[in-house]
C-alpha positions in Angstrom: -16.0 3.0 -62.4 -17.7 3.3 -58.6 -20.9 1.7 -60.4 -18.8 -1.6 -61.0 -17.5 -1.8 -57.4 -18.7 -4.6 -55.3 -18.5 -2.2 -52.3 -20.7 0.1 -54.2 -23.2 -2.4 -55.4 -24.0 -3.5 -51.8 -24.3 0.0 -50.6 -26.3 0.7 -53.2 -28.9 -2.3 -52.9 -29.2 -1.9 -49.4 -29.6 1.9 -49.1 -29.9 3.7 -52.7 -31.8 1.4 -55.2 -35.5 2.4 -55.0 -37.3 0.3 -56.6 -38.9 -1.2 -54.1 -40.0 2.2 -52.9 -38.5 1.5 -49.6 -34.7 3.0 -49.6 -35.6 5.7 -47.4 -37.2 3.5 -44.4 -34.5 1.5 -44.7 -31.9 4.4 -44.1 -34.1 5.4 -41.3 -34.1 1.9 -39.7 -30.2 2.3 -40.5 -30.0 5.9 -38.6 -31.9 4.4 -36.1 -30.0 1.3 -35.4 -26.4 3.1 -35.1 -27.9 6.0 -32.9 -29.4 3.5 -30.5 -25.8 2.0 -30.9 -24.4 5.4 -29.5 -26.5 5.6 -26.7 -25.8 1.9 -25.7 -22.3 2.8 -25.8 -22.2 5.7 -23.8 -24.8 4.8 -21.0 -24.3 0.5 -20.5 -21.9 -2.1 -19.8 -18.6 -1.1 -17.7 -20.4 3.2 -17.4 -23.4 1.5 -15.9 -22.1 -0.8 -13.4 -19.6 1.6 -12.4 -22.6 3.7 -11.7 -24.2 1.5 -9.4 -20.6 0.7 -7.5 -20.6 4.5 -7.2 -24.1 4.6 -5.6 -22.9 1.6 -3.3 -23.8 -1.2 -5.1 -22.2 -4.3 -4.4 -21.6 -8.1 -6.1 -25.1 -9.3 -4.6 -27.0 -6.2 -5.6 -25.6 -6.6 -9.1 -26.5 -10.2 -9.2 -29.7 -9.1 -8.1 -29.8 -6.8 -11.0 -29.0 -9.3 -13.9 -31.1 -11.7 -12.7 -34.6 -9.1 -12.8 -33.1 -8.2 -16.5 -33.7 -11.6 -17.3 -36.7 -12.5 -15.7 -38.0 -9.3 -17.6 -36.7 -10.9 -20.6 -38.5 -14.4 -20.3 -41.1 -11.9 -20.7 -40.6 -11.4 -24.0 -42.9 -14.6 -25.1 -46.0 -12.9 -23.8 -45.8 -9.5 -26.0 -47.5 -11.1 -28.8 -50.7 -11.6 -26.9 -50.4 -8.0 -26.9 -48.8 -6.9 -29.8 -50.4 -8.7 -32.5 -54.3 -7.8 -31.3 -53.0 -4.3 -32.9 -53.6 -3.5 -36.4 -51.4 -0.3 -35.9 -48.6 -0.4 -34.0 -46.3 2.5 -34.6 -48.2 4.9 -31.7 -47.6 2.2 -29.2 -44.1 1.4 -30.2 -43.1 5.4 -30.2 -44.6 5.7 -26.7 -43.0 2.6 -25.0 -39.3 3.7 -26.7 -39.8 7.0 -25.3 -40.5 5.3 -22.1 -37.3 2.9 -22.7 -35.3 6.1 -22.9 -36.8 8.2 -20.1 -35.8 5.2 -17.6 -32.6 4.2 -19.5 -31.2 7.5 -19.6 -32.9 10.0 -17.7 -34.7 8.3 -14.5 -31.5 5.9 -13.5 -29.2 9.0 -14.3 -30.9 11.0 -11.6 -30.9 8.7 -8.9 -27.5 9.5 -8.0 -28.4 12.6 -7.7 -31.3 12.6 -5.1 -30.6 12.9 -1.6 -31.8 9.9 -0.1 -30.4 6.9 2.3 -28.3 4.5 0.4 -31.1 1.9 0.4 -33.5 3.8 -1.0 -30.7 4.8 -3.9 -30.4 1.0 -4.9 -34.3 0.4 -4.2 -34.7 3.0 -6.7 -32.4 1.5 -9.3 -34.0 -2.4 -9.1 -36.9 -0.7 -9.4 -36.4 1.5 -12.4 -34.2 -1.6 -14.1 -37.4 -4.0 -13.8 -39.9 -0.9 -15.7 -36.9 -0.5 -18.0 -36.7 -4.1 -19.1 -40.8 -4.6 -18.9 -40.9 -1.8 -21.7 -38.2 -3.6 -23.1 -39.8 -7.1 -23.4 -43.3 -5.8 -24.3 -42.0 -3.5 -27.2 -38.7 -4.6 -28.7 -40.1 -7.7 -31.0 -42.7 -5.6 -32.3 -40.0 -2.6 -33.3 -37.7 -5.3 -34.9 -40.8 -6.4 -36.9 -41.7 -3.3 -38.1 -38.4 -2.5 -39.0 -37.8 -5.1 -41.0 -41.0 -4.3 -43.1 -38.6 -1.9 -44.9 -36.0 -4.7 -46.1 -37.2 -7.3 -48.3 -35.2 -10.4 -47.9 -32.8 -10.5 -51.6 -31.7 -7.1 -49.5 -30.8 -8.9 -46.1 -27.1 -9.7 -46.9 -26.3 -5.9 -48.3 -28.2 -4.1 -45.7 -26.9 -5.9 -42.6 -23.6 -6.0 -43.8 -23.3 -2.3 -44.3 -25.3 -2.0 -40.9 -22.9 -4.4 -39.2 -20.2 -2.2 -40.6 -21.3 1.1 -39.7 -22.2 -0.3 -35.5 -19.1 -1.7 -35.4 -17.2 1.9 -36.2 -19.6 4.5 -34.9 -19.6 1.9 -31.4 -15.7 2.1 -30.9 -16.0 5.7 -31.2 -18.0 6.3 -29.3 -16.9 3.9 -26.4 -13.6 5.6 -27.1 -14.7 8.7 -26.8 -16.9 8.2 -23.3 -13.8 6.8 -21.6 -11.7 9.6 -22.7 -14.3 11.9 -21.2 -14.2 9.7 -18.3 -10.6 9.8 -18.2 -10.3 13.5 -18.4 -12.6 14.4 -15.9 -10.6 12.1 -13.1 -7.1 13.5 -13.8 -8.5 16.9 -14.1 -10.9 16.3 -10.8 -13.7 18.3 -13.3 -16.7 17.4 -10.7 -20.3 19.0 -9.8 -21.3 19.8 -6.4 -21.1 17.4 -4.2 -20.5 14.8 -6.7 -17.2 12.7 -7.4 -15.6 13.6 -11.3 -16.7 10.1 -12.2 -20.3 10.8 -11.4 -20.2 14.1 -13.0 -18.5 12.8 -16.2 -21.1 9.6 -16.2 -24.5 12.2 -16.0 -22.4 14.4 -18.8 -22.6 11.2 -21.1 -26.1 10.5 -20.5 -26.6 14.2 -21.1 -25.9 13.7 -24.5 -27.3 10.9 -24.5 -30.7 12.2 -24.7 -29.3 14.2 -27.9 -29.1 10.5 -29.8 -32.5 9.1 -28.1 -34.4 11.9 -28.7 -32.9 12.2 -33.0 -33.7 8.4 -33.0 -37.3 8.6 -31.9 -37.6 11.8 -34.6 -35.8 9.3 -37.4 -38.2 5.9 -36.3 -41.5 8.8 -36.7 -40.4 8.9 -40.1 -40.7 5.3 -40.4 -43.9 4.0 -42.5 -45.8 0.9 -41.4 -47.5 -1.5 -43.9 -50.3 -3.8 -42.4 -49.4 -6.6 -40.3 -50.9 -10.3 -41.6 -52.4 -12.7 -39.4 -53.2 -16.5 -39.7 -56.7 -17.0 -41.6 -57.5 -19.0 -38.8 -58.7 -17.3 -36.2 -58.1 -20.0 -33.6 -54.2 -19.7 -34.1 -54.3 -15.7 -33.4 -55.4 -16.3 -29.4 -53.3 -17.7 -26.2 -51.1 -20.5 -26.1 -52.1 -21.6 -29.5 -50.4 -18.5 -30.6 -47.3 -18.4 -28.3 -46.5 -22.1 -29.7 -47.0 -21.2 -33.1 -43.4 -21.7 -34.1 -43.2 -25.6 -32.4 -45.5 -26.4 -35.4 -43.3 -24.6 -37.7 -40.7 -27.1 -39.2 -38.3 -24.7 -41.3 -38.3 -22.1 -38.5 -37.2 -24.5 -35.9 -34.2 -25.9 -38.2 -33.6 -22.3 -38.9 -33.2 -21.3 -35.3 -31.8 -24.8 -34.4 -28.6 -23.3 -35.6 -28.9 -20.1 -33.6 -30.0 -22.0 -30.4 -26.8 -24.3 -30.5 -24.6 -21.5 -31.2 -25.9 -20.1 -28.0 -25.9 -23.0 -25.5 -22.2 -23.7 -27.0 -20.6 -20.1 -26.6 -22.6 -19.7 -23.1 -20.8 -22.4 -21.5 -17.1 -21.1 -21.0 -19.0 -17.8 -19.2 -17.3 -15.1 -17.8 -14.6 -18.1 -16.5 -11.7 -17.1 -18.9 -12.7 -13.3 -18.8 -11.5 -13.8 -14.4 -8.6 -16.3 -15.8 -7.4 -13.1 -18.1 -7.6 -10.6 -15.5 -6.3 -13.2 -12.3 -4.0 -15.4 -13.3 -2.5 -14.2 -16.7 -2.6 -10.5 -15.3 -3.5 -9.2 -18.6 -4.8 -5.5 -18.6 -7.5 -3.6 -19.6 -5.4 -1.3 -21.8 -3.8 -4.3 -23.2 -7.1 -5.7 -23.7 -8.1 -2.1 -25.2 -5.1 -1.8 -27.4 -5.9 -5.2 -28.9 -9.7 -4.1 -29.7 -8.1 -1.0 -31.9 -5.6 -3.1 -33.3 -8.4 -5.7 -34.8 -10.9 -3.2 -36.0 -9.5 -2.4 -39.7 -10.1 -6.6 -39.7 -13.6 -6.5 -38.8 -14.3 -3.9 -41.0 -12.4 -5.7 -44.2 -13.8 -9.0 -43.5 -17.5 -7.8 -42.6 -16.9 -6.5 -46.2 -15.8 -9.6 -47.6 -18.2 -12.3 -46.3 -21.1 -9.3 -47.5 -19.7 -10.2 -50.8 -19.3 -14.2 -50.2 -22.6 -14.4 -49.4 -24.4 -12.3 -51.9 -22.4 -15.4 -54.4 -22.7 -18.2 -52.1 -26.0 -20.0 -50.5 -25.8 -18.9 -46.6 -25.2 -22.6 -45.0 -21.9 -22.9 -47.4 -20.5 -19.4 -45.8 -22.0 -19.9 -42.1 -20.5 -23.5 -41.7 -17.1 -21.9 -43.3 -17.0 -19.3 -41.0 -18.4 -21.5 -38.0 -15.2 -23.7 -38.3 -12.8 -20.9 -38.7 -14.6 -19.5 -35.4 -14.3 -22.2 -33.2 -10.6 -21.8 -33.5 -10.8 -19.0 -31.5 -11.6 -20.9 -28.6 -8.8 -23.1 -29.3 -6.2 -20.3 -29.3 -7.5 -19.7 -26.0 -5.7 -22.9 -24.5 -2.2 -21.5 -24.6 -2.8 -18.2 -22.7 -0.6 -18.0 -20.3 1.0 -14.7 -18.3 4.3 -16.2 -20.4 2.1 -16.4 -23.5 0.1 -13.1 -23.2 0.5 -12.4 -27.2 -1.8 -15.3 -27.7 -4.8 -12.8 -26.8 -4.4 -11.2 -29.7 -4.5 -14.0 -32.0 -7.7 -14.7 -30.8 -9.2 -11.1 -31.2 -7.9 -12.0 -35.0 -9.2 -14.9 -35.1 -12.6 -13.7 -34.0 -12.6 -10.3 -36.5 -12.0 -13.2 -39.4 -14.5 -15.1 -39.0 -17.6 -13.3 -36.4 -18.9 -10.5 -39.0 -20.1 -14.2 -40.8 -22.5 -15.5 -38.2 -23.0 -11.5 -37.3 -25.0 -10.8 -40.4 -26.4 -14.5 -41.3 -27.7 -14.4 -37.8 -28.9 -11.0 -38.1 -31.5 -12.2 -40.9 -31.5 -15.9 -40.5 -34.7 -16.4 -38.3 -36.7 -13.9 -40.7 -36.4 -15.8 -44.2 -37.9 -19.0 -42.5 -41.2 -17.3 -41.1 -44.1 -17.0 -42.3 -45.6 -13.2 -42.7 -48.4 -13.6 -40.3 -48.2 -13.7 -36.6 -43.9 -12.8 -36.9 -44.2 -11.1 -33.1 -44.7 -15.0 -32.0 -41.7 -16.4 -33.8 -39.7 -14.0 -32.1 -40.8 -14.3 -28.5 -40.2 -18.0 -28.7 -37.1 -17.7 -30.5 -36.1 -14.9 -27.6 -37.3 -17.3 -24.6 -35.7 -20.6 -26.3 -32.4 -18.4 -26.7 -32.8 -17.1 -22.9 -33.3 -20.7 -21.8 -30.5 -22.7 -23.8 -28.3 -19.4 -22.4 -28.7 -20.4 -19.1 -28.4 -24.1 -20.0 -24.9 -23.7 -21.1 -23.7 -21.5 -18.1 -25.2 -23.9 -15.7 -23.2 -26.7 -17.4 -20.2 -24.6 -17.7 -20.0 -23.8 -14.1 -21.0 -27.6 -13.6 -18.2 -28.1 -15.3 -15.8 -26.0 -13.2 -16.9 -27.1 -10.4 -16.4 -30.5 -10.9 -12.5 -29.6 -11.8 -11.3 -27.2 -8.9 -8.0 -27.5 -8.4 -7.8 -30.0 -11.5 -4.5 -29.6 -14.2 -3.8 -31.4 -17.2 -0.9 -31.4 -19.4 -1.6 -31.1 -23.3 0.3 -29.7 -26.4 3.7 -29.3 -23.7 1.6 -26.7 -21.6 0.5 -27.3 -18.2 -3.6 -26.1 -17.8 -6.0 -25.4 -15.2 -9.3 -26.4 -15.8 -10.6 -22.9 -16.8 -7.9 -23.3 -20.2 -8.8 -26.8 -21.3 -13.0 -26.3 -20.7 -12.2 -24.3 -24.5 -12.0 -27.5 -26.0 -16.1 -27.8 -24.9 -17.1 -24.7 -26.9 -13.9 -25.4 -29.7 -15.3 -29.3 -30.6 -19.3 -27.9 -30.2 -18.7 -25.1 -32.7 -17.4 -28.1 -34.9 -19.8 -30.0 -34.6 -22.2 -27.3 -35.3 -20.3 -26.4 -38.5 -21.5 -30.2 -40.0 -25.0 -29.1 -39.1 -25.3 -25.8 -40.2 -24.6 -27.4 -43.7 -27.5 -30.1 -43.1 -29.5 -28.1 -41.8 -29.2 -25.8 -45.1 -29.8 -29.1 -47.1 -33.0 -29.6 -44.9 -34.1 -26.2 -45.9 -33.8 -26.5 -49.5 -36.2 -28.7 -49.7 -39.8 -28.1 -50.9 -41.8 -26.8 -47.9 
């Protein structure tokens, strides 16, 4: 019977079973989260940047651009000086995501559009990216914590892992879809006045765009809020003493320990092999594509399958399994070669067997080791310590690089540049961090 399936029973704990009388905020936080997901898809990444190129945008400006996003998003460790001197939240949040989505979609979508010098254009967009990721920073911890009001934590594993599956789905579709619209409109030279196809097909998307932004606000309205708890002491509510909550915070720390290593690791090979696929093995972006499609029934089985693992199995036992199996993927990246193309996919394989792990651990992990009060604080410091281990590891990486231009070594009978053997970094780190995750696990079993 479907009542006995273990497919079933997650779905059911994480959306159906009320008895917690919080099933339908948590299908609203699930609406919300693959809407959002929608919108992403259709308005960021490559449909972004190819809208700046279009205004005139070049390398420098972008640079420019990624480096105001995360300056904005150091920011993030002050929003709890203003966030938790609210007792009611909700209003705020509603009014800053409307904002989010008024920039995000709307203001940068019309810039194009304005007849003004060149300069101005790109003026305009720095501009409206630094207000965009301000909101950003001073509302996105205090959505996430009321959000996760709605799942208590024996619901984590089942309500992520059907989250996980449903974004992973509902994002390829939709990125499939906005570059077929993209696609269409070039061949067919479908364009506005005075506008390229490209353009036109770009402001289309963000068009309905505003569809999905505008149903998620409705769906997060729904939303209740419970009370937020602060420490008894007021001292520890103000300032600095606030911000640093976490340092004093021993479980929390070895909690995020694990997250923060996984970070500084994966951050150090870059975007290096991304330009070694492109440039030297000539690999291309249908290819690329193609493999994505090919690897998604994967992700979706195994993002089933750890769900279940780890609804039988303590966390540590399933992350450090997975964490070994993942840094194999790294290592599969060593014999890429425009010869040895094929070896791409066994790393997109590798990947779907192992990520939707460290996706859904990771997606709770820093929640079950903080205290109730003052949660805003945890997660600015664990978004600035995240931010500046991130930049850690690609200064190192391109350290790295650096120091072996025009360097070739010779291992396992193929000849490498440096960009191929700097996996082994990221493939022995993830190792490593596989033995920790299982101390670190020990650590946190143990009374507080």
């Amino acid at each position: 019977m479907m009542s006995h399936n273990p497919l079933f029973s997650v779905v059911r704990e994480a959306l159906i079973d009320n008895s917690d009388a919080l099933a339908p905020d948590r299908r609203r936080y699930l609406a919300a989260a693959w809407l959002d997901g929608i919108v992403t898809s259709l308005i960021s990444g490559i449909y972004f940047t190819g809208l700046l190129l279009t205004a005139g945008a070049d390398d420098i400006f972008i640079g420019y651009v990624q480096m105001a996003t995360t300056f904005c998003g150091i920011l993030q460790f002050f929003a709890p000086l203003i966030l938790e001197r609210m007792k009611r939240r909700k209003p705020y949040l509603l009014v800053m995501r409307t904002l989010y989505h008024v920039f995000n979609i709307i203001v940068i979508g019309i810039i194009p559009l304005l007849p003004i010098p060149k300069a101005w254009a790109l003026g305009a967009f720095l501009v409206s990216v630094i207000i965009l990721n301000l909101i950003s920073a001073f509302s996105t911890m205090g959505l996430n914590v009321w959000k996760i009001q709605s799942v208590p934590e024996h619901r984590h594993n089942a309500f992520f892992s059907v989250l996980n599956i449903g974004a992973s789905i509902i994002g390829k579709l939709a990125a499939y879809a906005a570059g077929q619209t993209l696609d269409i409109w070039e061949q067919n030279n479908i364009h506005m006045q005075g506008l390229s196809p490209t353009i036109t097909a770009m402001l289309l998307l963000r068009c309905v765009s505003v569809v999905f932004a505008v149903t998620e606000l409705a769906v997060l309205s729904g939303m209740h809020e419970a009370p937020y708890e602060q420490d008894k002491n007021e001292r520890n509510n103000r300032g600095l003493r606030l911000l640093l909550t976490p340092l004093r915070n021993r479980r929390f720390m070895i909690a995020i320990s694990v997250m923060l290593l996984y970070a500084f690791i994966t951050a150090l090979p870059g975007n290096f092999f991304d330009v070694y696929l492109i440039n030297e093995v000539g690999i291309s972006y249908s290819y690329i594509s193609v493999c994505s499609m090919i690897v998604l029934p994967i992700s979706l089985i195994m993002t089933a399958v750890w769900s279940l693992l780890l609804q039988k199995f303590k966390w540590q036992y399933m992350l450090g399994l997975a964490m070994f199996g993942y840094a194999f993927a790294y290592f599969f990246n060593l014999p890429v070669t425009s010869e040895t193309p094929y070896f791409y996919l066994w790393i997109q394989i590798c990947c779907c067997l192992f990520n939707p792990c460290l996706t859904i651990v990771f997606s709770y992990l820093p929640y079950q080791h903080m205290p109730e009060e003052n949660r805003t604080a945890y997660l600015g410091f664990h978004s600035l310590a995240t931010t500046i281990v991130t930049f850690l590891g690609n200064f190192v990486g391109t350290q790295f690089i650096t120091a072996t231009q025009g360097t070739s070594i010779t291992l396992f009978g193929y000849r490498m540049i440096h960009i191929q053997y700097m996996m082994i970094l990221p493939f022995l780190g993830l190792i490593l961090l596989s033995a920790w995750i299982f101390i670190a696990g020990r650590l946190l079993q143990k009374p507080q």
